[in-house]
CSV table of C-alpha atoms in Angstrom, one decimal:
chain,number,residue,atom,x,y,z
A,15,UNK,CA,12.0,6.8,-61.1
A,16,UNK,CA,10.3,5.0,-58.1
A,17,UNK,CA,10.0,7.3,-55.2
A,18,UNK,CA,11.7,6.1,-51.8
A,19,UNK,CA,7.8,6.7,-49.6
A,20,UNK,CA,6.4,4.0,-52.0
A,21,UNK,CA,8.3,1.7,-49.8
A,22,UNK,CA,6.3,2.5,-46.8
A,23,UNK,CA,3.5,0.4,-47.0
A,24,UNK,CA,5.6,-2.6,-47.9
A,25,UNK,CA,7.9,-1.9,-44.7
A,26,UNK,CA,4.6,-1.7,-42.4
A,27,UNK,CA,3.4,-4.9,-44.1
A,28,UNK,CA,6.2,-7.0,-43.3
A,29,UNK,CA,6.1,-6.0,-39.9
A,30,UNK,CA,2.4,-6.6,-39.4
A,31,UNK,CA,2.7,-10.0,-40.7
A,32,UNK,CA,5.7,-10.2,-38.4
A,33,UNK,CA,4.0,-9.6,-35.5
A,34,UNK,CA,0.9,-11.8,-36.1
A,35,UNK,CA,3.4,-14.4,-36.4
A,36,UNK,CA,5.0,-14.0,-33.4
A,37,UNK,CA,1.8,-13.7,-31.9
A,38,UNK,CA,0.8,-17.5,-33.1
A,39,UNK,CA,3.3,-19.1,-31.4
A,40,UNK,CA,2.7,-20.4,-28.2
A,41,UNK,CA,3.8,-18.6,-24.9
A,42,UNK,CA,5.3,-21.3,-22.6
A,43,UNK,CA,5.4,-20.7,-18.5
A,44,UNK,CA,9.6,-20.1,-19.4
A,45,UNK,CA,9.2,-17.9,-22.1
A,46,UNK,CA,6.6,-15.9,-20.1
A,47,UNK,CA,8.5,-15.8,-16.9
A,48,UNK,CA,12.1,-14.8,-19.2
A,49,UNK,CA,10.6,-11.9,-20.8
A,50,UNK,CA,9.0,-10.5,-17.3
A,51,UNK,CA,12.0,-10.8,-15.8
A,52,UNK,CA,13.2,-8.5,-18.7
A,53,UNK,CA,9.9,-6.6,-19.2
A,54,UNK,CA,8.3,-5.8,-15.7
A,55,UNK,CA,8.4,-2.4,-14.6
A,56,UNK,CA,9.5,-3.2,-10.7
A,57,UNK,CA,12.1,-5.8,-12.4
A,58,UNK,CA,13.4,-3.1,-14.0
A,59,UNK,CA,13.4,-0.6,-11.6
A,60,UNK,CA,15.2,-3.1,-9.3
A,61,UNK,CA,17.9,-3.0,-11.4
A,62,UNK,CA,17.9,1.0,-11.6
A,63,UNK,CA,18.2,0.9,-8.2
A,64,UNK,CA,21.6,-1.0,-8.2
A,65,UNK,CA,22.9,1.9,-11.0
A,66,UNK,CA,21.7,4.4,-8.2
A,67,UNK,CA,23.3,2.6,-5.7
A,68,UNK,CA,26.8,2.2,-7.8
A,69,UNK,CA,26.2,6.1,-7.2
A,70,UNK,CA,25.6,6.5,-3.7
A,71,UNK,CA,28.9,4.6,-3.3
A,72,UNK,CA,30.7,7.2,-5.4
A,73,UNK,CA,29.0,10.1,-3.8
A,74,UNK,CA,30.0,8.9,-0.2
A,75,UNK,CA,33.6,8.4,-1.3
A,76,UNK,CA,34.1,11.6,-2.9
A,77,UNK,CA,34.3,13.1,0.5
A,78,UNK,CA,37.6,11.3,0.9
A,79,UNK,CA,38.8,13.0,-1.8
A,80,UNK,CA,40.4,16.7,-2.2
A,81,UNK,CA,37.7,19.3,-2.2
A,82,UNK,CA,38.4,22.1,-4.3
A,83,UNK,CA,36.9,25.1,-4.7
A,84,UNK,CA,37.7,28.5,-6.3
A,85,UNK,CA,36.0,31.7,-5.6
A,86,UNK,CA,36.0,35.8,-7.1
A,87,UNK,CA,34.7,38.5,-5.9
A,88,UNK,CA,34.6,42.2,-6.9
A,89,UNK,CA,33.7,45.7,-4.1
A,90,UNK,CA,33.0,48.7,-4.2
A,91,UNK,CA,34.4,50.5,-0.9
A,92,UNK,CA,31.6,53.8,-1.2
A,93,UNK,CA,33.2,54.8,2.6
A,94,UNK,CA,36.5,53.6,3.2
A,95,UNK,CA,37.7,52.9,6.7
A,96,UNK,CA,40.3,54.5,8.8
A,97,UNK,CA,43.0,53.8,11.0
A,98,UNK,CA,44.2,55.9,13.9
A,99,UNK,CA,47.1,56.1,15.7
A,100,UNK,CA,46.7,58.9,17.6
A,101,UNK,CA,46.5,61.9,16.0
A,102,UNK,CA,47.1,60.5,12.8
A,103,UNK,CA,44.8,58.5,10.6
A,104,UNK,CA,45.6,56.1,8.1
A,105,UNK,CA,42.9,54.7,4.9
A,106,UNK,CA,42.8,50.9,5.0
A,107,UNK,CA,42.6,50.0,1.1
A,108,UNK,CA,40.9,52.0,-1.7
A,109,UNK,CA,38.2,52.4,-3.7
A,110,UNK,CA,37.8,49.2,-5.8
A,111,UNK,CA,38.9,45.8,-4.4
A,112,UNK,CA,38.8,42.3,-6.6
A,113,UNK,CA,40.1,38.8,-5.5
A,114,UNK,CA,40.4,35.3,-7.2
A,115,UNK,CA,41.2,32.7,-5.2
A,116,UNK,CA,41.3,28.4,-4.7
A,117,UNK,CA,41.0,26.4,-1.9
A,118,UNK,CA,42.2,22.8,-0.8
A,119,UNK,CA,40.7,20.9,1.2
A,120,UNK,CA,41.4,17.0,2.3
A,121,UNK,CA,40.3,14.9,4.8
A,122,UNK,CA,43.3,13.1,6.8
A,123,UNK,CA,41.0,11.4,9.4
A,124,UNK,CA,37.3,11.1,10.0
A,125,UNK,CA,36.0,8.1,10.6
A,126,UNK,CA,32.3,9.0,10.2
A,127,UNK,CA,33.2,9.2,6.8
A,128,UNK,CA,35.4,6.1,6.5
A,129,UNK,CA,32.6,4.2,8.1
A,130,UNK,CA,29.6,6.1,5.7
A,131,UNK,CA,31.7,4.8,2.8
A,132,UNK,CA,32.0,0.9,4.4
A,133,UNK,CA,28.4,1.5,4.7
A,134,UNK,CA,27.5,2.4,1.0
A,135,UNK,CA,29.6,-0.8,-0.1
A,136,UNK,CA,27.2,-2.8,1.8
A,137,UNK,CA,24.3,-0.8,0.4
A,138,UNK,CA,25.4,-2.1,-3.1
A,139,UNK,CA,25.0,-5.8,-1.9
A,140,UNK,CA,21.6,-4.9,-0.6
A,141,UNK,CA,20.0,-3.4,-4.1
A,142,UNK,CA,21.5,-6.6,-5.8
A,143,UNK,CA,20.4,-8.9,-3.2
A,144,UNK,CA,16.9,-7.0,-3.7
A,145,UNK,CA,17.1,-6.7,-7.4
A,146,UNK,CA,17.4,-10.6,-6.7
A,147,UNK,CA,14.3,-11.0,-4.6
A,148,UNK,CA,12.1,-8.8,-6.7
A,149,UNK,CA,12.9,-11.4,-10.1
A,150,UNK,CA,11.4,-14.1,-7.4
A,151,UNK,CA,8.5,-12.5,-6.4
A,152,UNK,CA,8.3,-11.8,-10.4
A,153,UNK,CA,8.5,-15.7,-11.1
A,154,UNK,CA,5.7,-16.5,-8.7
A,155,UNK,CA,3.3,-14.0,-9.7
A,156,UNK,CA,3.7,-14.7,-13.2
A,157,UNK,CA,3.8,-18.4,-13.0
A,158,UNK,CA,0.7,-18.1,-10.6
A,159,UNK,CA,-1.3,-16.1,-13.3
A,160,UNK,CA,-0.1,-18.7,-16.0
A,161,UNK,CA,-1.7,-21.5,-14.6
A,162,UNK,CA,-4.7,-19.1,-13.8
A,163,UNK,CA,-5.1,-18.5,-17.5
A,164,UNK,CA,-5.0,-22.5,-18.2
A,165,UNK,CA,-7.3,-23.0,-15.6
A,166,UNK,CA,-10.2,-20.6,-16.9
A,167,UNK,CA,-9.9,-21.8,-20.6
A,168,UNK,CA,-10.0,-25.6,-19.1
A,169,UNK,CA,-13.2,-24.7,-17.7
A,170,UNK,CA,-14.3,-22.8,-20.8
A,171,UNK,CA,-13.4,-26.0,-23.1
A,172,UNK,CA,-15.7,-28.1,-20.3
A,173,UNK,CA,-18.5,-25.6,-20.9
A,174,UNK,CA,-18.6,-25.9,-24.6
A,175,UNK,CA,-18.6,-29.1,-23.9
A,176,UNK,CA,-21.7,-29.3,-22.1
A,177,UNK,CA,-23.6,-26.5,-24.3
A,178,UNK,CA,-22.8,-29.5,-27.3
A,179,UNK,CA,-24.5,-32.4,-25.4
A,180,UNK,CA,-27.2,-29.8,-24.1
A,181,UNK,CA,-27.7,-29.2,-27.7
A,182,UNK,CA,-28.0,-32.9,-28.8
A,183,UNK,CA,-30.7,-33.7,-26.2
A,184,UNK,CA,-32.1,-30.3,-27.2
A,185,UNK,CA,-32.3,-31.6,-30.5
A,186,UNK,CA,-33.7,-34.7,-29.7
A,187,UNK,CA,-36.5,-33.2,-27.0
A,188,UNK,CA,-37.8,-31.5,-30.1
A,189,UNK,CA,-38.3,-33.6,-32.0
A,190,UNK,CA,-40.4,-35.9,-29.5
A,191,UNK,CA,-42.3,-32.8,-28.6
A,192,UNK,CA,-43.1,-32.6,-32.0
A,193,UNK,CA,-44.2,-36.1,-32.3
A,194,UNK,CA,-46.3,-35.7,-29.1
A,195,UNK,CA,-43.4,-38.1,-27.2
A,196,UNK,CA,-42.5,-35.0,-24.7
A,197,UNK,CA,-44.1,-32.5,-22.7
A,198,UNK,CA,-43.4,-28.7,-23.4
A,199,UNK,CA,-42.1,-27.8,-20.1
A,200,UNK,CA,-39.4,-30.6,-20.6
A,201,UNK,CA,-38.5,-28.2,-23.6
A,202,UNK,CA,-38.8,-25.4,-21.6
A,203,UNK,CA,-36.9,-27.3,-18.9
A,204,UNK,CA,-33.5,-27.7,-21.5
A,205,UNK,CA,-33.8,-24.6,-23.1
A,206,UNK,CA,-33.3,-22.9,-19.6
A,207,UNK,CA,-30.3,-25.2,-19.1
A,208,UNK,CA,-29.1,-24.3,-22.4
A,209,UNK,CA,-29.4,-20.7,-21.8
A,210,UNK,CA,-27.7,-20.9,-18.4
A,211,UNK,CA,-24.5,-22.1,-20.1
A,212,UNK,CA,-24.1,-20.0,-22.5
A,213,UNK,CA,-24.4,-16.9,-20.1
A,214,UNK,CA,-21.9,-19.1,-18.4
A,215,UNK,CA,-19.6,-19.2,-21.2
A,216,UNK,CA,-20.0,-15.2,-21.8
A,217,UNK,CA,-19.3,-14.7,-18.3
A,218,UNK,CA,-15.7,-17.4,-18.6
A,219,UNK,CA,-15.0,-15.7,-21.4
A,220,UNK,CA,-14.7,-12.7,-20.0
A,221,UNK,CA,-12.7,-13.9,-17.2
A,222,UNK,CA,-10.2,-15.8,-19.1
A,223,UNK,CA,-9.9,-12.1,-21.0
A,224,UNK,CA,-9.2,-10.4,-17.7
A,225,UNK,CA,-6.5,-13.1,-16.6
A,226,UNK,CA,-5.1,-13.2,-20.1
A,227,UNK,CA,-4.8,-9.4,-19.4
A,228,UNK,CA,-3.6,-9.5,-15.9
A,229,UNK,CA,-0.6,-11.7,-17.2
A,230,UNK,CA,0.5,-9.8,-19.5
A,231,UNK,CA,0.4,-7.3,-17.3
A,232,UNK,CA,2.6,-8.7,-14.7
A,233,UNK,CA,4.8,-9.8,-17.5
A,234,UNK,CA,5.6,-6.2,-18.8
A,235,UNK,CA,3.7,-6.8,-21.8
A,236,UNK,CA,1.5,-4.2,-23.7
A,237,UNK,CA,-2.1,-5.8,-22.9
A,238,UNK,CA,-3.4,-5.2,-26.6
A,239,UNK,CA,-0.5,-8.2,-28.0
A,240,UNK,CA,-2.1,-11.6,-28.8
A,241,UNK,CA,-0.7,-14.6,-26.4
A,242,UNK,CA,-1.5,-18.4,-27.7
A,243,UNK,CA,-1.5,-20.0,-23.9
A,244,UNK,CA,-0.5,-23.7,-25.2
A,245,UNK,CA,-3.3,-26.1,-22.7
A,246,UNK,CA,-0.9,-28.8,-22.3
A,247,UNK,CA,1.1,-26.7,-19.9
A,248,UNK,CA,-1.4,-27.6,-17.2
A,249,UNK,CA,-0.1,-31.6,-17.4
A,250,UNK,CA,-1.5,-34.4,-15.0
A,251,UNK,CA,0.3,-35.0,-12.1
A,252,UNK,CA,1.0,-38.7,-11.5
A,253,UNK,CA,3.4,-38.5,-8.0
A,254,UNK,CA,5.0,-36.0,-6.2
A,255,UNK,CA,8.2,-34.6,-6.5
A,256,UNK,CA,10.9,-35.3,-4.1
A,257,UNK,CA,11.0,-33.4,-0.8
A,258,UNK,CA,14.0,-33.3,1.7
A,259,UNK,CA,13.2,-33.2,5.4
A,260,UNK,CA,14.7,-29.5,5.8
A,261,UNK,CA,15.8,-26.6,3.7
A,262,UNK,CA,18.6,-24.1,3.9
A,263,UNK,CA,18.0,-21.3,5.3
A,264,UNK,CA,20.8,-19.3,5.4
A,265,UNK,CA,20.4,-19.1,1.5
A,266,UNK,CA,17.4,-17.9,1.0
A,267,UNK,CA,16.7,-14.2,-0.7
A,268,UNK,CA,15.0,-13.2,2.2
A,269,UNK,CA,17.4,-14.3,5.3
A,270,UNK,CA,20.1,-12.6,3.2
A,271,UNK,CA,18.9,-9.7,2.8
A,272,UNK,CA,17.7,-9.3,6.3
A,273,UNK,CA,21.4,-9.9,7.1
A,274,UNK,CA,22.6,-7.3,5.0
A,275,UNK,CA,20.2,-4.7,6.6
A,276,UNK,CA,21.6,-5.8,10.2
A,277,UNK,CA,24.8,-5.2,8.4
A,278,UNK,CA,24.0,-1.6,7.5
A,279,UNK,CA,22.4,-1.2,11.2
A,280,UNK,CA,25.6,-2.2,12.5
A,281,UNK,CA,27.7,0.1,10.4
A,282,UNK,CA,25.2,3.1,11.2
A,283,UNK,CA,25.9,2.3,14.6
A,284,UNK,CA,29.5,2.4,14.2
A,285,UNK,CA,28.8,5.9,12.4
A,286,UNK,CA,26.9,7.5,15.2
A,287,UNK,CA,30.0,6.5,17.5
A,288,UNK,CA,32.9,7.9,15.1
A,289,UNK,CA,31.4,11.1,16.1
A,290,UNK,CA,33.1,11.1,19.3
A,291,UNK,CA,36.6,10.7,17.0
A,292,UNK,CA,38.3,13.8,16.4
A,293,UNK,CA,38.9,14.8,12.7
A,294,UNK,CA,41.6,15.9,11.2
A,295,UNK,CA,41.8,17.6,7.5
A,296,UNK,CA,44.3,19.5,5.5
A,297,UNK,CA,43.7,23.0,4.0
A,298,UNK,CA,45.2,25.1,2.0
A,299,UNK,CA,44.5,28.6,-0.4
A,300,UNK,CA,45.7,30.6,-3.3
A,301,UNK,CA,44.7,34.1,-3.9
A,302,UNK,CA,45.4,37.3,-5.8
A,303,UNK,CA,44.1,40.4,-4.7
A,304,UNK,CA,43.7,43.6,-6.3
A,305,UNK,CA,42.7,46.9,-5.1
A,306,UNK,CA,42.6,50.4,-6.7
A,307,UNK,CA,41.0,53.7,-6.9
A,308,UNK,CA,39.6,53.3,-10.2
A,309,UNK,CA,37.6,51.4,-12.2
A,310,UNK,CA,40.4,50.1,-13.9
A,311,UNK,CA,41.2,46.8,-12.1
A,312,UNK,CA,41.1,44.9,-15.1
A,313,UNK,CA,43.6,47.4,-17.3
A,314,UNK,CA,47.1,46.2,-17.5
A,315,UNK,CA,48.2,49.9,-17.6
A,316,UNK,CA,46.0,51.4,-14.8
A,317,UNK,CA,46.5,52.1,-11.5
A,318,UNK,CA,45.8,49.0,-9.6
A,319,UNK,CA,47.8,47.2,-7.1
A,320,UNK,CA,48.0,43.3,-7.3
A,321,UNK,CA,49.5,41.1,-4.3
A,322,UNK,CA,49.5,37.6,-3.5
A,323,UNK,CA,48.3,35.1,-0.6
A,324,UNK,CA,48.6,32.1,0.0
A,325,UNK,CA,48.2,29.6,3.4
A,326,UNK,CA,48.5,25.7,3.9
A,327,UNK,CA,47.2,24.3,7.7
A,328,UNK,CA,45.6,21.6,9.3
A,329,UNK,CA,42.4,21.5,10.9
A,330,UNK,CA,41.9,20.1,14.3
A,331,UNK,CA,38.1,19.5,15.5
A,332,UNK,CA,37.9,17.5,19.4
A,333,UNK,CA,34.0,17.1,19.7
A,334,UNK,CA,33.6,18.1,23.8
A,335,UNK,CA,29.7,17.9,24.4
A,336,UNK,CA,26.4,17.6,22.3
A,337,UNK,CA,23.9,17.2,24.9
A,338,UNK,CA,24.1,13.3,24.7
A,339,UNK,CA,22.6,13.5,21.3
A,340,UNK,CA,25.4,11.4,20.4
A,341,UNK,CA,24.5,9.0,22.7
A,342,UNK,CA,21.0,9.0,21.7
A,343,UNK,CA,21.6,8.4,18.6
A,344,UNK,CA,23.9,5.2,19.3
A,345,UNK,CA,21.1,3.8,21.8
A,346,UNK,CA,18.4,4.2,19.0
A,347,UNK,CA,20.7,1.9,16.6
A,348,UNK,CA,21.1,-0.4,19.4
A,349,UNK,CA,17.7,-1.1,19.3
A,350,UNK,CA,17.4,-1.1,15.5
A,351,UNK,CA,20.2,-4.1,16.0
A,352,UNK,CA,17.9,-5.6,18.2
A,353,UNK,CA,15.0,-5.4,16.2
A,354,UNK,CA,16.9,-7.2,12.9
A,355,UNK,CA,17.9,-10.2,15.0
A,356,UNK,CA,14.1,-10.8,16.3
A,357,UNK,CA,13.6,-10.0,12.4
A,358,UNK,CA,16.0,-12.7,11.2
A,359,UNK,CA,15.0,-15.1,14.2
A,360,UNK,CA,11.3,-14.5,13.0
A,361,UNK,CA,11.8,-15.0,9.2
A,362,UNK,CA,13.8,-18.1,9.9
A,363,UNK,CA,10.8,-19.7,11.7
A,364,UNK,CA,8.3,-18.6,8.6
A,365,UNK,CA,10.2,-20.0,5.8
A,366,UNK,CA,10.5,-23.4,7.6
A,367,UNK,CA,6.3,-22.9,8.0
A,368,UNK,CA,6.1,-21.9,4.2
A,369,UNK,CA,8.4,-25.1,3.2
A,370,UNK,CA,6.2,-27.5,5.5
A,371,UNK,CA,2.9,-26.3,4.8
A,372,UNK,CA,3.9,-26.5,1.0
A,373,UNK,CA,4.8,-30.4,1.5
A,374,UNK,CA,1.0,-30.5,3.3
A,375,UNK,CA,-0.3,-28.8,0.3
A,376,UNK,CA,1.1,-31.2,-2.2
A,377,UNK,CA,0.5,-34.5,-0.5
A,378,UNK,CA,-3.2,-33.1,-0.4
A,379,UNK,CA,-3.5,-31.9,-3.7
A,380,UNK,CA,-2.2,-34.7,-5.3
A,381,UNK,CA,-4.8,-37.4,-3.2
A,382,UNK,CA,-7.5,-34.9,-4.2
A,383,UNK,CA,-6.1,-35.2,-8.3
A,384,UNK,CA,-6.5,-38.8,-7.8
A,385,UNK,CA,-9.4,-38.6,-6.6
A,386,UNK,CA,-11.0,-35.8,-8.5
A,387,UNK,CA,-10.1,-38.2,-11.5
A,388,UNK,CA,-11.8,-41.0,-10.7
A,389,UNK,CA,-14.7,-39.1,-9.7
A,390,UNK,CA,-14.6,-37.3,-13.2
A,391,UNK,CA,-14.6,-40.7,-14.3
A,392,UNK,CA,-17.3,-41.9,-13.0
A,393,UNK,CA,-19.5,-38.6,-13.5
A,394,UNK,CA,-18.6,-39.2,-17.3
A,395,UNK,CA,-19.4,-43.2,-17.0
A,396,UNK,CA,-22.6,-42.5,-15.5
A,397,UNK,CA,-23.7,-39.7,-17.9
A,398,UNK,CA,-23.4,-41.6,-20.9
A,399,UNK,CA,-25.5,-44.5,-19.2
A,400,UNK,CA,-28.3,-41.3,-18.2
A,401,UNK,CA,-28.0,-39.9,-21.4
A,402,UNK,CA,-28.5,-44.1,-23.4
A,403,UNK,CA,-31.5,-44.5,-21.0
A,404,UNK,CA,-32.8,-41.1,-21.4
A,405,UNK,CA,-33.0,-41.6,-25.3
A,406,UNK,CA,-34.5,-45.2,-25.0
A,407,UNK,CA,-37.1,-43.6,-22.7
A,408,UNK,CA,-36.0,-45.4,-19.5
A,409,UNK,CA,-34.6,-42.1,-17.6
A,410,UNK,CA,-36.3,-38.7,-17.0
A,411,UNK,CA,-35.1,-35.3,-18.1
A,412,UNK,CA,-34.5,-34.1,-14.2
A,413,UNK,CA,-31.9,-37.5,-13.9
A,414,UNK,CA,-29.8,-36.3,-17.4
A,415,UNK,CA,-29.6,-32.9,-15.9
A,416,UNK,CA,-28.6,-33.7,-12.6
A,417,UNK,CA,-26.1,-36.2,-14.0
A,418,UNK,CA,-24.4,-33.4,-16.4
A,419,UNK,CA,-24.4,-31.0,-13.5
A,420,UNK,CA,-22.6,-33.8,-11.5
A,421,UNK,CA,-20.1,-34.3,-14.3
A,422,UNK,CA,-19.2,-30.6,-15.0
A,423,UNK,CA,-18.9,-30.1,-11.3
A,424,UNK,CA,-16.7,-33.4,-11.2
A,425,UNK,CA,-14.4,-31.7,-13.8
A,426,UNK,CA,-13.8,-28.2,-12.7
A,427,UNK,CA,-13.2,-29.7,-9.2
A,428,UNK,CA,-10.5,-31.4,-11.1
A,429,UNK,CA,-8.9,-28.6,-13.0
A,430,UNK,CA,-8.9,-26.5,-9.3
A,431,UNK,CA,-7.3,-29.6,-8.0
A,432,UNK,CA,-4.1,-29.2,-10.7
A,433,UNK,CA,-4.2,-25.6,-10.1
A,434,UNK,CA,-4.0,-25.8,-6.5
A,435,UNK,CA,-1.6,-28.6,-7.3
A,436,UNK,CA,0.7,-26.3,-9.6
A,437,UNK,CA,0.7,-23.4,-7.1
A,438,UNK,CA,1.5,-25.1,-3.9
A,439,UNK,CA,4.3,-26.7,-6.2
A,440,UNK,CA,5.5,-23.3,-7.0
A,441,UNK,CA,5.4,-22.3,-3.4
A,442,UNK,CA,7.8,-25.6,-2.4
A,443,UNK,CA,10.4,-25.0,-5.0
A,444,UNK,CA,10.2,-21.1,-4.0
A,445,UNK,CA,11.0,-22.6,-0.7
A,446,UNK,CA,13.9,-24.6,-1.7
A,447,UNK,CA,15.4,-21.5,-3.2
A,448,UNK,CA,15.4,-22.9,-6.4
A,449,UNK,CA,12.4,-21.2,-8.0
A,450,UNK,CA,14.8,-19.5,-10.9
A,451,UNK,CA,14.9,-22.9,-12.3
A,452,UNK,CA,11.6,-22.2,-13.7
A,453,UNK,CA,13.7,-19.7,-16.5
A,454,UNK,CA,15.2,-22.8,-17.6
């Protein structure tokens, strides 16, 4: 008979091969930006916090409700009192006393409370609107390390680019050394080049491993999993997008949550002056006492004398004088009031700043794109005429070098240009409001 643990290794193989897989396929901007939203640690404690706030609610409203509490206690009288009327003295209880009791208590009218639970309702639409704001900032941040990531391995594809042609003439120097058609410090000369770039390309690689990381680490993603960053995410950008004259405020994350925090400033100050109300509560108790002068309180056939109690009232508290701390208190919310509406007035004025400098951005970028292309171009046009003239003798080492330099420079300038390009795009739509239509 086949033992069940002779399965194991086949179950751990399938889901090794499983996850290299998943591994291979390639991590578009949505897909990355749809599992931080899922994955990140503040995303997900954003959404804790609307669980905890669900709770602060219910915490804040149970003190509408009854209160009820029940209560025992048991004493021993070592010296009993004494009563005296006169001459005569009377012994106020015995011995052994015990008494189980339960209290009521409700709350008829109190409006700090009314007002505390108005106030936790509107704490609920802050933690969403904030749970809200966070998957945003999420968005950006990952979409800005995305294109990050595209950037550096664009630059690492130019720089094995370069090392090949390096190699080529390196090839070919060698050979005309060897023949006696070069001088030695020409070979020296590309061998230094050649060196350069390849330290060059140790050093990229390293920094495409550190952004690779840094993604996945704003994506919620163990850093040790394998991500296949597809390069024709990073397209060319041909025209720019439409752009309306003004945004909508009054929608954005950010002017709606500053709202709601006026909101709860208001209803704090509303708070502070319910505690010149008067409150009025209901109470009521049930109790059983027993008392005896034995131990035998608890013996159905001892001694012990049981009576009853029981009491229902209302409780009437006026609040006279404080010492103007109420009053204190009110003025400080006044100014918190105060200090949301400069808030709102001051945030208002940014995001119009953010939208417009964003259009500035992208008219920029996108005249630097064309232009950057051209230029790469032309770098790669005039290259390949060094690099014919070079190898029919009519163009010096120093002129192919300076011509390569000029064309790798040409295209990194070019790849910034779409990153630039990409984030200031970001930025715009962000401004719009409409940067969750990235996840689609």
């Amino acid at each position: 008979m086949i033992k069940p643990v002779k399965s194991i290794p086949v179950l751990w193989l399938c889901l090794l091969v499983s996850t290299i897989v998943n591994a291979q396929q390639p991590l578009t901007l949505k897909d990355a930006l749809n599992f931080a939203i899922e994955n990140n640690a503040t995303a997900r404690k954003s959404r804790l916090d609307i669980d905890g706030g669900k709770f602060k609610t219910q915490e804040v409203r149970s003190q509408a409700l009854p209160q009820v509490t029940g209560n025992a206690s048991l004493t021993y009288n070592a010296i009993i009192g004494q009563l005296v009327f006169g001459d005569q003295a009377f012994v106020l209880g015995r011995k052994w006393n015990d008494n189980a009791g339960v209290q009521l208590s409700q709350q008829l009218f109190n409006q700090t409370v009314f007002t505390g639970l108005k106030a936790a309702r509107t704490s609920e639409s802050y933690y969403n609107l904030t749970a809200e704001f966070t998957d945003e900032q999420i968005i950006e941040l990952v979409a800005n390390n995305y294109y990050q990531v595209l950037v550096s391995r664009q630059q690492l594809n130019v720089i094995d680019t370069n090392i090949k042609n390096v190699k080529v003439v390196e090839k070919i120097i060698s050979n005309q050394y060897s023949n006696g058609l070069a001088k030695k410090i020409d070979v020296d000369r590309i061998k230094v080049n050649l060196t350069n770039l390849q330290t060059q390309r140790e050093q990229t690689i390293n920094a495409v491993v550190q952004l690779e990381n840094q993604l996945k680490f704003s994506m919620g993603m163990p850093v040790a999993t394998v991500i296949n960053v597809p390069p024709d995410e990073l397209k060319k950008v041909e025209t720019l997008p439409q752009m309306a004259d003004t945004i909508n405020i009054a929608g954005r994350i950010e002017m709606r949550l500053l709202n709601v925090q006026r909101e709860l400033y208001t209803l704090q100050r509303k708070a502070y002056v319910a505690e010149y109300y008067p409150s009025l509560s209901l109470t009521g108790n049930l109790s059983v006492t027993g008392q005896s002068d034995k131990f035998d309180l608890f013996n159905k056939s001892g001694s012990a004398f049981y009576y009853n109690a029981s009491a229902i009232g209302l409780t009437l508290k006026v609040p006279i004088f404080n010492g103007f701390a109420t009053r204190s208190r009110i003025r400080q919310a006044n100014v918190d009031i105060l200090k949301a509406d400069v808030d709102i007035k001051e945030r208002s004025n940014s995001l119009n700043l953010a939208y417009e400098n964003a259009k500035i951005q992208l008219k920029n970028n996108i005249n630097t794109i064309r232009a950057q292309r051209q230029n790469v171009t032309l770098a790669q046009e005039i290259y390949n005429s060094t690099q014919n003239n070079y190898n029919n003798g009519l163009a010096a080492l120093t002129d192919l070098l300076d011509t390569e330099n000029a064309l790798t420079e040409a295209q990194n300038s070019y790849t910034q240009a779409l990153l630039n390009y990409k984030i200031a795009e970001i930025q715009l739509i962000k401004s719009n409001g409409n940067i969750k239509s990235l996840l689609k």
